[in-house]
Coordinates of C-alpha atoms and ligand atoms in Angstrom, one line a residue:
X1 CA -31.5 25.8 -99.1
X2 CA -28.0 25.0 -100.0
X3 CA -25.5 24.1 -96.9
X4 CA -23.4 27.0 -95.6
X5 CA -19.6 26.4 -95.5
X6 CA -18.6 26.1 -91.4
X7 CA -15.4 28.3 -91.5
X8 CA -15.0 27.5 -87.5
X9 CA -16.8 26.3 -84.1
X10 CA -15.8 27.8 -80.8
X11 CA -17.1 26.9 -77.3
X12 CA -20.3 29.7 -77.6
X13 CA -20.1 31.0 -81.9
X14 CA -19.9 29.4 -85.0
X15 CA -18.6 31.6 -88.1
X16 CA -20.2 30.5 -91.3
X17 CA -18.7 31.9 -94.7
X18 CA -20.4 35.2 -95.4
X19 CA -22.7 36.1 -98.5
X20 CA -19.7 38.2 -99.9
X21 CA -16.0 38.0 -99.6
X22 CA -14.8 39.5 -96.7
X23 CA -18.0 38.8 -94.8
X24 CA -18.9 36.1 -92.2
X25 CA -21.9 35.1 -90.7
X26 CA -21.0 35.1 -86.6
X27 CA -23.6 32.4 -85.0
X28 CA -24.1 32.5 -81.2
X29 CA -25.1 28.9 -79.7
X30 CA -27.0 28.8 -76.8
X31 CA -23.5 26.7 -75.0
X32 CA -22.0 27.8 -72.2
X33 CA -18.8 27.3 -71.0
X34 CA -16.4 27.5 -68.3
X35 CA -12.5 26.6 -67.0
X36 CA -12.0 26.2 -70.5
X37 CA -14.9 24.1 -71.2
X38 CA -14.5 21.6 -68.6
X39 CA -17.6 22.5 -67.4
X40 CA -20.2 22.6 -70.1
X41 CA -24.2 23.1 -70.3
X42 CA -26.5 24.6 -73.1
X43 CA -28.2 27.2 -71.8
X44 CA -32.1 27.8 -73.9
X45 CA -31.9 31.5 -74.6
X46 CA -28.8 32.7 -74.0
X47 CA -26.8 32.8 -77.4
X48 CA -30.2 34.9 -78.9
X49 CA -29.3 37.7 -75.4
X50 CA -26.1 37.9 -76.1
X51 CA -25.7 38.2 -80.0
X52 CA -28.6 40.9 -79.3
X53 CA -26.6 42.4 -76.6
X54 CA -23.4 42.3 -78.6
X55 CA -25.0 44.3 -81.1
X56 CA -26.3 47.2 -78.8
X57 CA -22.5 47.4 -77.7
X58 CA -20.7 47.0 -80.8
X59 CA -23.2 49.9 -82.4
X60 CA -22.8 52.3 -79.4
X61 CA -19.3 51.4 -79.7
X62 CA -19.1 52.1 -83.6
X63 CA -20.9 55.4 -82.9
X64 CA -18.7 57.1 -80.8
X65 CA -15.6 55.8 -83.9
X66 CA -14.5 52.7 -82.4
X67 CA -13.8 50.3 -85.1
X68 CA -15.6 46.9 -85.4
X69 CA -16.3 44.2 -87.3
X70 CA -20.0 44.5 -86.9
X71 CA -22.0 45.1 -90.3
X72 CA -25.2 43.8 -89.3
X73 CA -27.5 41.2 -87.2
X74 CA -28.7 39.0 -89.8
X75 CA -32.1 37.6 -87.2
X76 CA -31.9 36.4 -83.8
X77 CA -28.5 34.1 -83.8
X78 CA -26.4 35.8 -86.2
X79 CA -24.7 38.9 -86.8
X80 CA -23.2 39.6 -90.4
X81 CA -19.5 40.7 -89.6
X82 CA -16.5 41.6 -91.4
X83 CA -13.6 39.1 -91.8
X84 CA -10.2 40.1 -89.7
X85 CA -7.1 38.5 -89.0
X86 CA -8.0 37.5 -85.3
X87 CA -4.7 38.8 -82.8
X88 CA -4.9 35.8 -80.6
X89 CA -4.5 38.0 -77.7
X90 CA -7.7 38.4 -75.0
X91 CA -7.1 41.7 -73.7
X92 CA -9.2 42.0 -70.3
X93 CA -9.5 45.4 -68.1
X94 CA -10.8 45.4 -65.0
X95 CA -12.0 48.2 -62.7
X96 CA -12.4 46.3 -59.5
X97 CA -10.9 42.8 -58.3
X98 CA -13.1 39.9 -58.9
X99 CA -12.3 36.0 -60.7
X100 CA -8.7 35.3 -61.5
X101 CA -6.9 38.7 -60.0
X102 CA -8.5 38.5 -57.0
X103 CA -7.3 35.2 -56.6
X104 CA -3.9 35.6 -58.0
X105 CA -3.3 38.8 -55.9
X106 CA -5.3 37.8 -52.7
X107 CA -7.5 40.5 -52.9
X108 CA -11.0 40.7 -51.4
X109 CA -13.6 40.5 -54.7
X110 CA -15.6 43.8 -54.7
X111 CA -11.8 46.2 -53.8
X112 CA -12.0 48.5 -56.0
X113 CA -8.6 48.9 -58.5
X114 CA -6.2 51.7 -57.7
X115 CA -7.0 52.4 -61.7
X116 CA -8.1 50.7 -64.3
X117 CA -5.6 47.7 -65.2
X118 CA -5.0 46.1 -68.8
X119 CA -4.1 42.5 -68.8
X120 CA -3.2 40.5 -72.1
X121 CA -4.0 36.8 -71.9
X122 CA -2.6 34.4 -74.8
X123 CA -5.6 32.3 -76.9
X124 CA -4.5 28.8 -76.8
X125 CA -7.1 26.6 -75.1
X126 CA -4.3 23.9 -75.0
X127 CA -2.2 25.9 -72.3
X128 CA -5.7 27.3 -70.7
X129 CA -5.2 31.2 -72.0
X130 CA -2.0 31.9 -69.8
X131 CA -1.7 35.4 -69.0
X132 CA 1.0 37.1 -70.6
X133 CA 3.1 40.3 -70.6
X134 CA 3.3 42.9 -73.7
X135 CA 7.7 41.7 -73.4
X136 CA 6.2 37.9 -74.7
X137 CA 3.4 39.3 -77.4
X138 CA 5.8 41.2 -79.0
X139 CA 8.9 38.9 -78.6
X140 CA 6.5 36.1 -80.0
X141 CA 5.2 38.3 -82.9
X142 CA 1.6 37.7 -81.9
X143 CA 1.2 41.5 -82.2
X144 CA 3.4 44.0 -83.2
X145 CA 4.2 46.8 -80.6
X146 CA 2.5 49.9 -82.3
X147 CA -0.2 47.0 -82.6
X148 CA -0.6 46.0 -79.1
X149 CA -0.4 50.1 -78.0
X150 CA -3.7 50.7 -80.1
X151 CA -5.4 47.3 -78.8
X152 CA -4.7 48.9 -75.3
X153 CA -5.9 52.8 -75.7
X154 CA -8.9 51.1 -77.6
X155 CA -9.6 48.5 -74.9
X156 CA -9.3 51.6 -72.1
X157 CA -11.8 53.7 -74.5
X158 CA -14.2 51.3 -74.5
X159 CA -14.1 50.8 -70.8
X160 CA -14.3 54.5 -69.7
X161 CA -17.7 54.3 -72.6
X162 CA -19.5 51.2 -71.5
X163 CA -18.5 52.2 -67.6
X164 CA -20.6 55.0 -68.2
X165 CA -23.4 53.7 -70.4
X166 CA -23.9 50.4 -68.0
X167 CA -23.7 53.1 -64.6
X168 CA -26.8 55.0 -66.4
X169 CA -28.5 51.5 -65.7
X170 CA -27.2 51.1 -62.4
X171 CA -24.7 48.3 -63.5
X172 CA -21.3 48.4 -62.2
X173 CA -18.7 47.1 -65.4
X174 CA -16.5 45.1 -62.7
X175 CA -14.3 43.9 -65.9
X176 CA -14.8 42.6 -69.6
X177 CA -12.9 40.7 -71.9
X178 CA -12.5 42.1 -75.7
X179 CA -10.3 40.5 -78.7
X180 CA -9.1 42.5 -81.9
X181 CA -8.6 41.7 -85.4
X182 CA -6.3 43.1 -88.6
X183 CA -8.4 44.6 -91.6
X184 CA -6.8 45.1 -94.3
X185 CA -7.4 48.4 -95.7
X186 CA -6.0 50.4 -98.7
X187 CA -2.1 48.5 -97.8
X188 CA -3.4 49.9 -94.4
X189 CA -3.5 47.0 -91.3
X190 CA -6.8 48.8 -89.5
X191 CA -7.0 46.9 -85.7
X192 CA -10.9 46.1 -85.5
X193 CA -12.8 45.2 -82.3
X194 CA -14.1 41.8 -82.9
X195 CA -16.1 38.4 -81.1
X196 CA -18.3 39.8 -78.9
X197 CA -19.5 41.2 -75.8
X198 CA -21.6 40.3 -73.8
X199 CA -22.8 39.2 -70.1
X200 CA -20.5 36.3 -71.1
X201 CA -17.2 38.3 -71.3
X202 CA -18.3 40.9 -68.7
X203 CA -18.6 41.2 -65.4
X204 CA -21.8 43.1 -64.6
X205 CA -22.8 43.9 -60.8
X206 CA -26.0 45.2 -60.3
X207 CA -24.8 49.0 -58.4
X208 CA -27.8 48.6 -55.6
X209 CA -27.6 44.9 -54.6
X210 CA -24.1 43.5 -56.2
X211 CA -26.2 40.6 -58.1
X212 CA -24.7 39.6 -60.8
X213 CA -25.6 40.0 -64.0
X214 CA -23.4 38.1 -66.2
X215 CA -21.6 34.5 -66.7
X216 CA -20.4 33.9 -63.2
X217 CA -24.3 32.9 -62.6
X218 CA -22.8 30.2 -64.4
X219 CA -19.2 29.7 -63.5
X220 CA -20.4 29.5 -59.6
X221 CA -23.7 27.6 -60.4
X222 CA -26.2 30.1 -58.8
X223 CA -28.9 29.9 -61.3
X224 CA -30.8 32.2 -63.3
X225 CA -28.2 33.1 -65.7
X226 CA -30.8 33.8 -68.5
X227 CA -32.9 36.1 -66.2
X228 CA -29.5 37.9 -65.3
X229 CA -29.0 38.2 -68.8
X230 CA -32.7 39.5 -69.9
X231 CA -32.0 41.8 -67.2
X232 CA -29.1 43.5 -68.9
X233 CA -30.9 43.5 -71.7
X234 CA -34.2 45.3 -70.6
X235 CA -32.3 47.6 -68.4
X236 CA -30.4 49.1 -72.1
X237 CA -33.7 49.4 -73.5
X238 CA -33.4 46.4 -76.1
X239 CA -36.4 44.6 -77.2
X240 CA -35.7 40.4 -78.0
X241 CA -38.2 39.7 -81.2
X242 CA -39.9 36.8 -80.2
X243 CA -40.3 37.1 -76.7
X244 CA -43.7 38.0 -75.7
X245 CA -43.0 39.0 -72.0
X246 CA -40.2 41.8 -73.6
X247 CA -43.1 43.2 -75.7
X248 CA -46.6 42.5 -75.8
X249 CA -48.5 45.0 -78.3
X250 CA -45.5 44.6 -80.6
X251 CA -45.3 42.1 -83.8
X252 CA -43.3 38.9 -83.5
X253 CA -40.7 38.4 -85.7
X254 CA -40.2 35.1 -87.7
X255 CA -37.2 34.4 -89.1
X256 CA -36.4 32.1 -91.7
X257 CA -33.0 30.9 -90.8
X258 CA -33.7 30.5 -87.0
X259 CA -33.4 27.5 -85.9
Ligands
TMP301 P1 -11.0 36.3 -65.1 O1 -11.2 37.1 -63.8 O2 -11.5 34.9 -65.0 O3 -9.6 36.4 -65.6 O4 -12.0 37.1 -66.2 C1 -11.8 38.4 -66.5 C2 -12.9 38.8 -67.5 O5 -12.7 38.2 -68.7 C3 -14.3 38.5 -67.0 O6 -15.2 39.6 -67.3 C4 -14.7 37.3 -67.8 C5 -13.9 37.4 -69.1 N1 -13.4 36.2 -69.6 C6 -13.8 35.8 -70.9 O7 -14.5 36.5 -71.5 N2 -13.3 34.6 -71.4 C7 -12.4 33.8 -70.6 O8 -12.0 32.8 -71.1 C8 -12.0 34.2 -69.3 C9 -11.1 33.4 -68.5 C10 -12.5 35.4 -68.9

């Protein structure tokens, strides 16, 4: 089997060349990370959770006309995707306080947000992702401002669908992280939904107990992240291939390019 072509490596993904152009293979490592990377441990399990997770999202997500550069999962690691000129903006919304605004703002983790809040954060792990305001993406020419308007009435979409879809499981979507591309389509720029997301990028609190279900298991060393994770996962219904205790009578898939 000839070599794929590594087209880059990020703390949790690595994007392969695709087989067409246009097309990438997106690669999700069990590595997790935290304070950008400077706290680091590979996880067994989690980058097969999450690119399966990603997908239940990203197809939900196409299905009610969001656009996304999901084509389709490839076997348990990878995802077929479409290429986009990533907008190195993270755009985060949150719901209710918890991490980096309830620290910034003093507020007590768990207050509940007088609405929903956007908040654009720039993608440079040199300067740590500093938060930014729409004034310096636009100034900068990171995004342009009709761009930046559609990132945010897409990003507050997708919250008010997977607030709903994660409260039919009795998980509360405390706040989520999502990133956008350019496609270029017909001399049209289309803005895509792109990377992933996931228990990673999320905050997910279970609506009974407040366990969480997502990365911070991580980020505050309180175990059981992949538990949490298979959690989420059985909760919207998703089978994992390969994992006997997620279906027993089932047949096992075997992938060729797993590794
Ligand atoms: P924060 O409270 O640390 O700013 O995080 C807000 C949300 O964004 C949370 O759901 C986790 C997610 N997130 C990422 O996906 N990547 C990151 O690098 C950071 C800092 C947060």
């Amino acid at each position: 089997m000839s070599k794929r072509r590594r087209i880059y490596e990020g703390k949790a993904k690595i994007l392969y060349e695709g087989p067409e152009p246009g097309t990438l293979v997106q690669h999700f490592k069990d590595d997790a990370t935290a304070f950008n990377a400077k706290k680091h441990e590979v996880i067994d399990g989690k980058g097969v959770l999450n690119n399966r997770i990603s997908e239940y999202l990203f197809v939900r997500l196409g299905e009610i006309g969001i656009y996304t550069h999901f084509i389709k999962r490839l076997n348990m690691r990878e995802q077929l995707i479409r290429e986009l000129e990533i907008i190195p903006i993270e755009v985060v919304v949150r719901n209710i306080a918890a991490g980096s605004i309830a620290k910034r703002l003093g507020l007590e983790e768990g207050t509940p947000l007088p609405r929903s809040i956007v908040e654009f954060y720039f993608k440079e792990d040199k300067l740590d992702d500093p938060m930014v305001s729409e004034e310096h993406i636009t100034a900068f020419g990171w995004a342009q401002p009709p761009e930046l308007d559609e990132m945010t009435a897409m990003a507050l979409r997708i919250n008010d669908y997977m607030s709903g879809l994660f409260m039919g499981v009795g998980i509360r979507l405390v706040d989520f992280k999502v990133e956008f591309g350019r496609l270029l389509e017909n001399d049209m720029i289309r803005i895509v939904l792109a990377d992933e997301i996931s228990p990673d990028s999320c905050r997910l609190w279970d609506v009974e107990t407040d366990d969480k279900l997502d990365k911070d298991r991580f980020r505050r060393d309180m175990g059981g992240l992949v538990d949490a994770y298979k959690e989420v996962a059985r909760r919207l219904g998703i089978l994992l291939e390969g994992d006997p205790s997620s279906d027993k009578s089932g047949p096992r898939l075997v992938s060729s390019n797993e590794d």
